[in-house]
Amino acid sequence: MKSTYKSVLTIAGSDSGGGAGIQADIKSISACGAYAASVITATTAQNTVGVSDIHAIPIAHLEMQLEAVLSDIEFGAIKIGMLHSCEVIKTVFEKLERYGLRNIVLDPVMVATSGDQLITNEAIACLKNYLPKASLITPNIQEAALLIGHDIDQQNFEATAIEIGQQYHTSVLLKGGHLETETASMVDMLFEYDSKVVHKIIHPRIDTSNTHGTGCSLSSGIATFLALGDSMEKAVRKACRFVNESIAAGKDKILGKGNGPINHFGL
């Protein structure tokens, strides 16, 4: 008896080291139980130590990639990673709108782990205009500060998640991994825009530097569980648990000379 794949499309950059970007997305989608297709916005020369070069995919080819997969495959969810220019942002969202895609999970990748801004102020301004088209955005603390225009700490953490959601008319998962805290647990804050309900998601803090690709994997996991039919809250909780378990499984693994990846399959 024939059945249809539950499919997720990831639109993001390629990490030649395999730890983040498209490669992490495909691993995460597969590990969480769906079929992964991809559209690559840029390629990078990258390893566990850092990024040495970025090559933007020409817009015409980006459009051809999007048209090829969207015209042929039915997707239950879309994950979007770093979109490095206004032209790329407009191209992606106009194509998704044309095909009426739903369950769009946007990881607004704007700041590196080092704290360096990865995309131009023009691209950030352009991205802000399209955030209401996303079902969920998943900023970390630094990215959220760029979106909302003020610093974020433990005292205003929950209020900021709500503030971002209200301002951009979308659900928000504000990730607390970079919050200054001495507790043994980490907190992420989910604000559901439609219901205006806030969910606090608590998970253990794991002492390791092997966290490369965490944000990519989390947003991909959420998109996967949405495609499989879970509610927003359930999809987020399941994806957070998956990533936390993957960090734990990879905390003592060695790959390369820098910060290693999470272990998606518990290998």
C-alpha positions as CSV (number, residue, x, y, z in Angstrom):
1,M,0.0,0.0,0.0
2,K,1.5,3.3,-1.1
3,S,1.9,6.3,1.3
4,T,3.1,9.9,1.0
5,Y,6.3,11.2,2.6
6,K,5.9,13.9,5.3
7,S,8.3,16.4,3.8
8,V,10.1,19.5,5.0
9,L,12.0,22.1,2.9
10,T,15.0,23.8,4.3
11,I,16.2,27.1,2.7
12,A,19.6,28.0,4.1
13,G,23.3,28.1,3.5
14,S,25.7,25.2,3.2
15,D,28.3,24.4,5.9
16,S,31.1,22.4,4.3
17,G,32.1,21.2,7.8
18,G,28.7,19.5,8.1
19,G,27.9,21.0,11.6
20,A,25.3,23.7,10.8
21,G,23.3,25.1,7.9
22,I,21.7,22.8,5.3
23,Q,23.7,19.8,6.5
24,A,22.5,20.2,10.1
25,D,18.9,20.8,8.9
26,I,18.9,17.6,6.8
27,K,20.2,15.6,9.7
28,S,17.7,17.1,12.1
29,I,14.7,16.6,9.8
30,S,15.7,13.0,9.1
31,A,16.3,12.2,12.7
32,C,12.9,13.6,13.7
33,G,11.1,11.5,11.1
34,A,10.4,13.4,7.9
35,Y,11.8,13.7,4.4
36,A,14.2,16.6,3.8
37,A,14.6,18.6,0.6
38,S,16.8,21.7,0.4
39,V,17.4,25.0,-1.4
40,I,20.8,26.4,-0.9
41,T,21.2,30.2,-0.6
42,A,25.0,30.3,-0.2
43,T,27.9,28.0,0.1
44,T,30.6,28.5,2.8
45,A,34.2,27.3,3.2
46,Q,33.8,26.3,6.9
47,N,35.0,23.9,9.5
48,T,34.8,23.5,13.3
49,V,37.2,26.5,13.7
50,G,35.3,29.1,11.6
51,V,34.2,30.4,8.3
52,S,36.9,31.4,5.7
53,D,34.7,32.2,2.7
54,I,31.1,32.7,1.6
55,H,29.8,32.4,-1.9
56,A,26.3,33.7,-2.6
57,I,24.2,31.6,-5.0
58,P,23.1,33.7,-8.0
59,I,19.5,34.8,-7.6
60,A,18.4,33.2,-10.9
61,H,19.7,29.8,-9.7
62,L,18.1,30.3,-6.3
63,E,14.8,30.9,-8.1
64,M,15.3,27.8,-10.2
65,Q,15.9,25.7,-7.0
66,L,12.8,27.0,-5.3
67,E,10.6,26.5,-8.4
68,A,12.0,22.9,-9.0
69,V,11.0,21.7,-5.5
70,L,7.9,23.7,-4.9
71,S,6.3,22.8,-8.2
72,D,6.8,19.1,-7.6
73,I,6.8,18.2,-3.8
74,E,4.2,18.9,-1.2
75,F,5.7,20.3,2.0
76,G,4.1,20.2,5.4
77,A,6.6,22.9,6.7
78,I,9.4,25.2,5.6
79,K,12.5,26.0,7.6
80,I,14.4,29.2,6.7
81,G,17.9,29.9,7.8
82,M,20.2,32.8,7.1
83,L,19.1,35.0,4.2
84,H,22.0,37.3,3.6
85,S,20.6,40.1,1.4
86,C,17.3,41.9,0.6
87,E,17.2,40.3,-2.8
88,V,17.4,36.8,-1.4
89,I,14.8,37.6,1.3
90,K,12.3,39.0,-1.3
91,T,12.9,36.1,-3.7
92,V,12.3,33.4,-1.0
93,F,9.2,34.9,0.5
94,E,7.6,35.9,-2.8
95,K,8.0,32.3,-4.0
96,L,6.6,30.8,-0.8
97,E,3.7,33.2,-1.0
98,R,2.9,32.2,-4.6
99,Y,2.7,28.5,-3.5
100,G,0.7,29.3,-0.4
101,L,3.1,27.5,2.0
102,R,2.2,27.2,5.7
103,N,4.1,26.3,8.8
104,I,7.1,28.6,8.0
105,V,9.7,28.4,10.8
106,L,12.3,31.2,10.5
107,D,15.6,31.1,12.3
108,P,16.7,34.8,12.0
109,V,20.4,34.1,11.7
110,M,22.0,37.5,12.2
111,V,24.7,37.2,14.8
112,A,27.6,34.8,15.1
113,T,28.5,32.9,18.3
114,S,31.4,35.4,18.6
115,G,28.8,38.3,18.7
116,D,29.7,39.6,15.2
117,Q,26.8,40.7,13.0
118,L,26.5,38.4,10.0
119,I,24.2,40.4,7.7
120,T,23.9,44.0,6.8
121,N,21.6,46.5,8.5
122,E,19.8,46.8,5.2
123,A,19.1,43.1,5.1
124,I,18.0,43.1,8.8
125,A,15.5,45.9,8.0
126,C,14.3,44.0,5.0
127,L,13.9,40.8,7.0
128,K,11.8,42.6,9.7
129,N,9.2,43.4,7.0
130,Y,8.7,39.7,6.2
131,L,8.6,38.4,9.8
132,P,4.8,38.5,10.0
133,K,4.7,35.9,7.1
134,A,6.4,33.4,9.4
135,S,4.5,31.0,11.7
136,L,7.3,31.1,14.2
137,I,10.6,32.8,14.6
138,T,13.4,31.5,16.8
139,P,15.9,34.3,17.7
140,N,18.6,34.0,20.3
141,I,19.3,36.8,22.7
142,Q,21.5,38.8,20.5
143,E,19.2,38.5,17.5
144,A,16.2,39.3,19.6
145,A,18.0,42.5,20.8
146,L,18.5,43.6,17.1
147,L,14.8,42.9,16.4
148,I,13.4,44.8,19.4
149,G,16.0,47.5,20.0
150,H,16.9,46.9,23.7
151,D,19.0,44.6,25.8
152,I,17.5,41.4,27.2
153,D,18.1,39.9,30.7
154,Q,16.4,37.5,33.0
155,Q,14.1,40.2,34.3
156,N,12.6,41.1,30.9
157,F,13.1,37.8,29.2
158,E,9.4,36.7,29.1
159,A,8.2,40.2,28.4
160,T,10.5,40.5,25.5
161,A,9.2,37.3,23.9
162,I,5.7,38.8,24.0
163,E,6.9,42.2,22.8
164,I,8.6,40.7,19.7
165,G,5.6,38.6,18.9
166,Q,3.2,41.5,19.2
167,Q,5.4,43.8,17.2
168,Y,6.0,41.4,14.3
169,H,2.6,39.5,14.5
170,T,4.1,36.1,14.7
171,S,4.8,33.4,17.3
172,V,8.3,33.6,19.0
173,L,10.6,31.1,20.6
174,L,13.1,33.3,22.4
175,K,16.1,31.1,23.2
176,G,17.8,31.6,26.5
177,G,21.0,29.8,26.0
178,H,23.1,33.0,26.1
179,L,21.4,34.4,29.2
180,E,23.8,35.2,32.0
181,T,22.8,32.7,34.7
182,E,24.5,30.3,37.1
183,T,21.6,27.8,37.3
184,A,21.8,24.2,36.2
185,S,18.9,24.6,33.7
186,M,18.2,26.7,30.6
187,V,14.9,28.3,29.8
188,D,13.4,29.0,26.4
189,M,10.2,31.1,26.1
190,L,7.5,30.4,23.6
191,F,4.9,33.1,22.9
192,E,2.0,31.8,20.7
193,Y,0.7,34.8,18.8
194,D,-2.8,33.5,18.0
195,S,-3.7,32.5,21.6
196,K,-1.4,35.0,23.3
197,V,-0.2,32.2,25.6
198,V,3.3,32.0,26.9
199,H,5.0,28.6,27.6
200,K,8.2,28.3,29.6
201,I,10.4,25.4,28.4
202,I,13.1,24.2,30.8
203,H,15.8,21.8,30.0
204,P,19.2,20.8,31.6
205,R,22.3,22.9,30.9
206,I,25.0,20.7,29.4
207,D,28.7,21.7,29.9
208,T,30.2,21.3,26.5
209,S,31.5,23.4,23.6
210,N,30.1,21.0,21.1
211,T,27.0,23.1,20.2
212,H,27.7,24.0,16.6
213,G,24.5,23.8,14.6
214,T,22.2,23.9,17.6
215,G,20.0,26.8,16.3
216,C,19.7,25.3,12.8
217,S,18.8,21.9,14.3
218,L,16.2,23.3,16.6
219,S,14.3,25.2,14.0
220,S,14.4,22.3,11.6
221,G,13.2,19.9,14.3
222,I,10.2,22.3,15.0
223,A,9.4,22.4,11.3
224,T,9.5,18.6,11.2
225,F,7.1,18.1,14.1
226,L,4.7,20.7,12.6
227,A,4.8,18.8,9.3
228,L,4.0,15.6,11.2
229,G,0.9,17.2,12.6
230,D,1.9,18.4,16.1
231,S,0.6,21.7,17.6
232,M,3.0,24.6,17.9
233,E,3.6,24.0,21.6
234,K,4.1,20.3,21.2
235,A,6.4,20.7,18.2
236,V,8.6,23.2,20.1
237,R,8.8,21.0,23.2
238,K,9.7,17.9,21.2
239,A,12.3,19.7,19.2
240,C,13.9,21.3,22.3
241,R,14.1,17.8,23.9
242,F,15.6,16.4,20.7
243,V,18.3,19.0,20.5
244,N,19.1,18.8,24.2
245,E,19.5,15.0,23.9
246,S,21.7,15.5,20.8
247,I,23.9,17.9,22.7
248,A,24.2,15.4,25.5
249,A,25.1,12.6,23.0
250,G,27.8,14.7,21.4
251,K,29.3,16.5,24.5
252,D,32.4,14.2,24.7
253,K,32.9,13.6,21.0
254,I,35.8,15.1,19.1
255,L,35.6,16.4,15.5
256,G,38.2,18.8,14.2
257,K,40.1,21.4,16.2
258,G,37.3,23.8,17.2
259,N,33.7,23.6,18.5
260,G,32.2,20.3,17.5
261,P,28.6,19.6,16.3
262,I,25.7,18.1,18.2
263,N,25.1,14.4,17.7
264,H,21.8,14.1,15.8
265,F,21.7,10.3,15.6
266,G,23.4,9.5,18.9
267,L,26.3,7.9,17.0
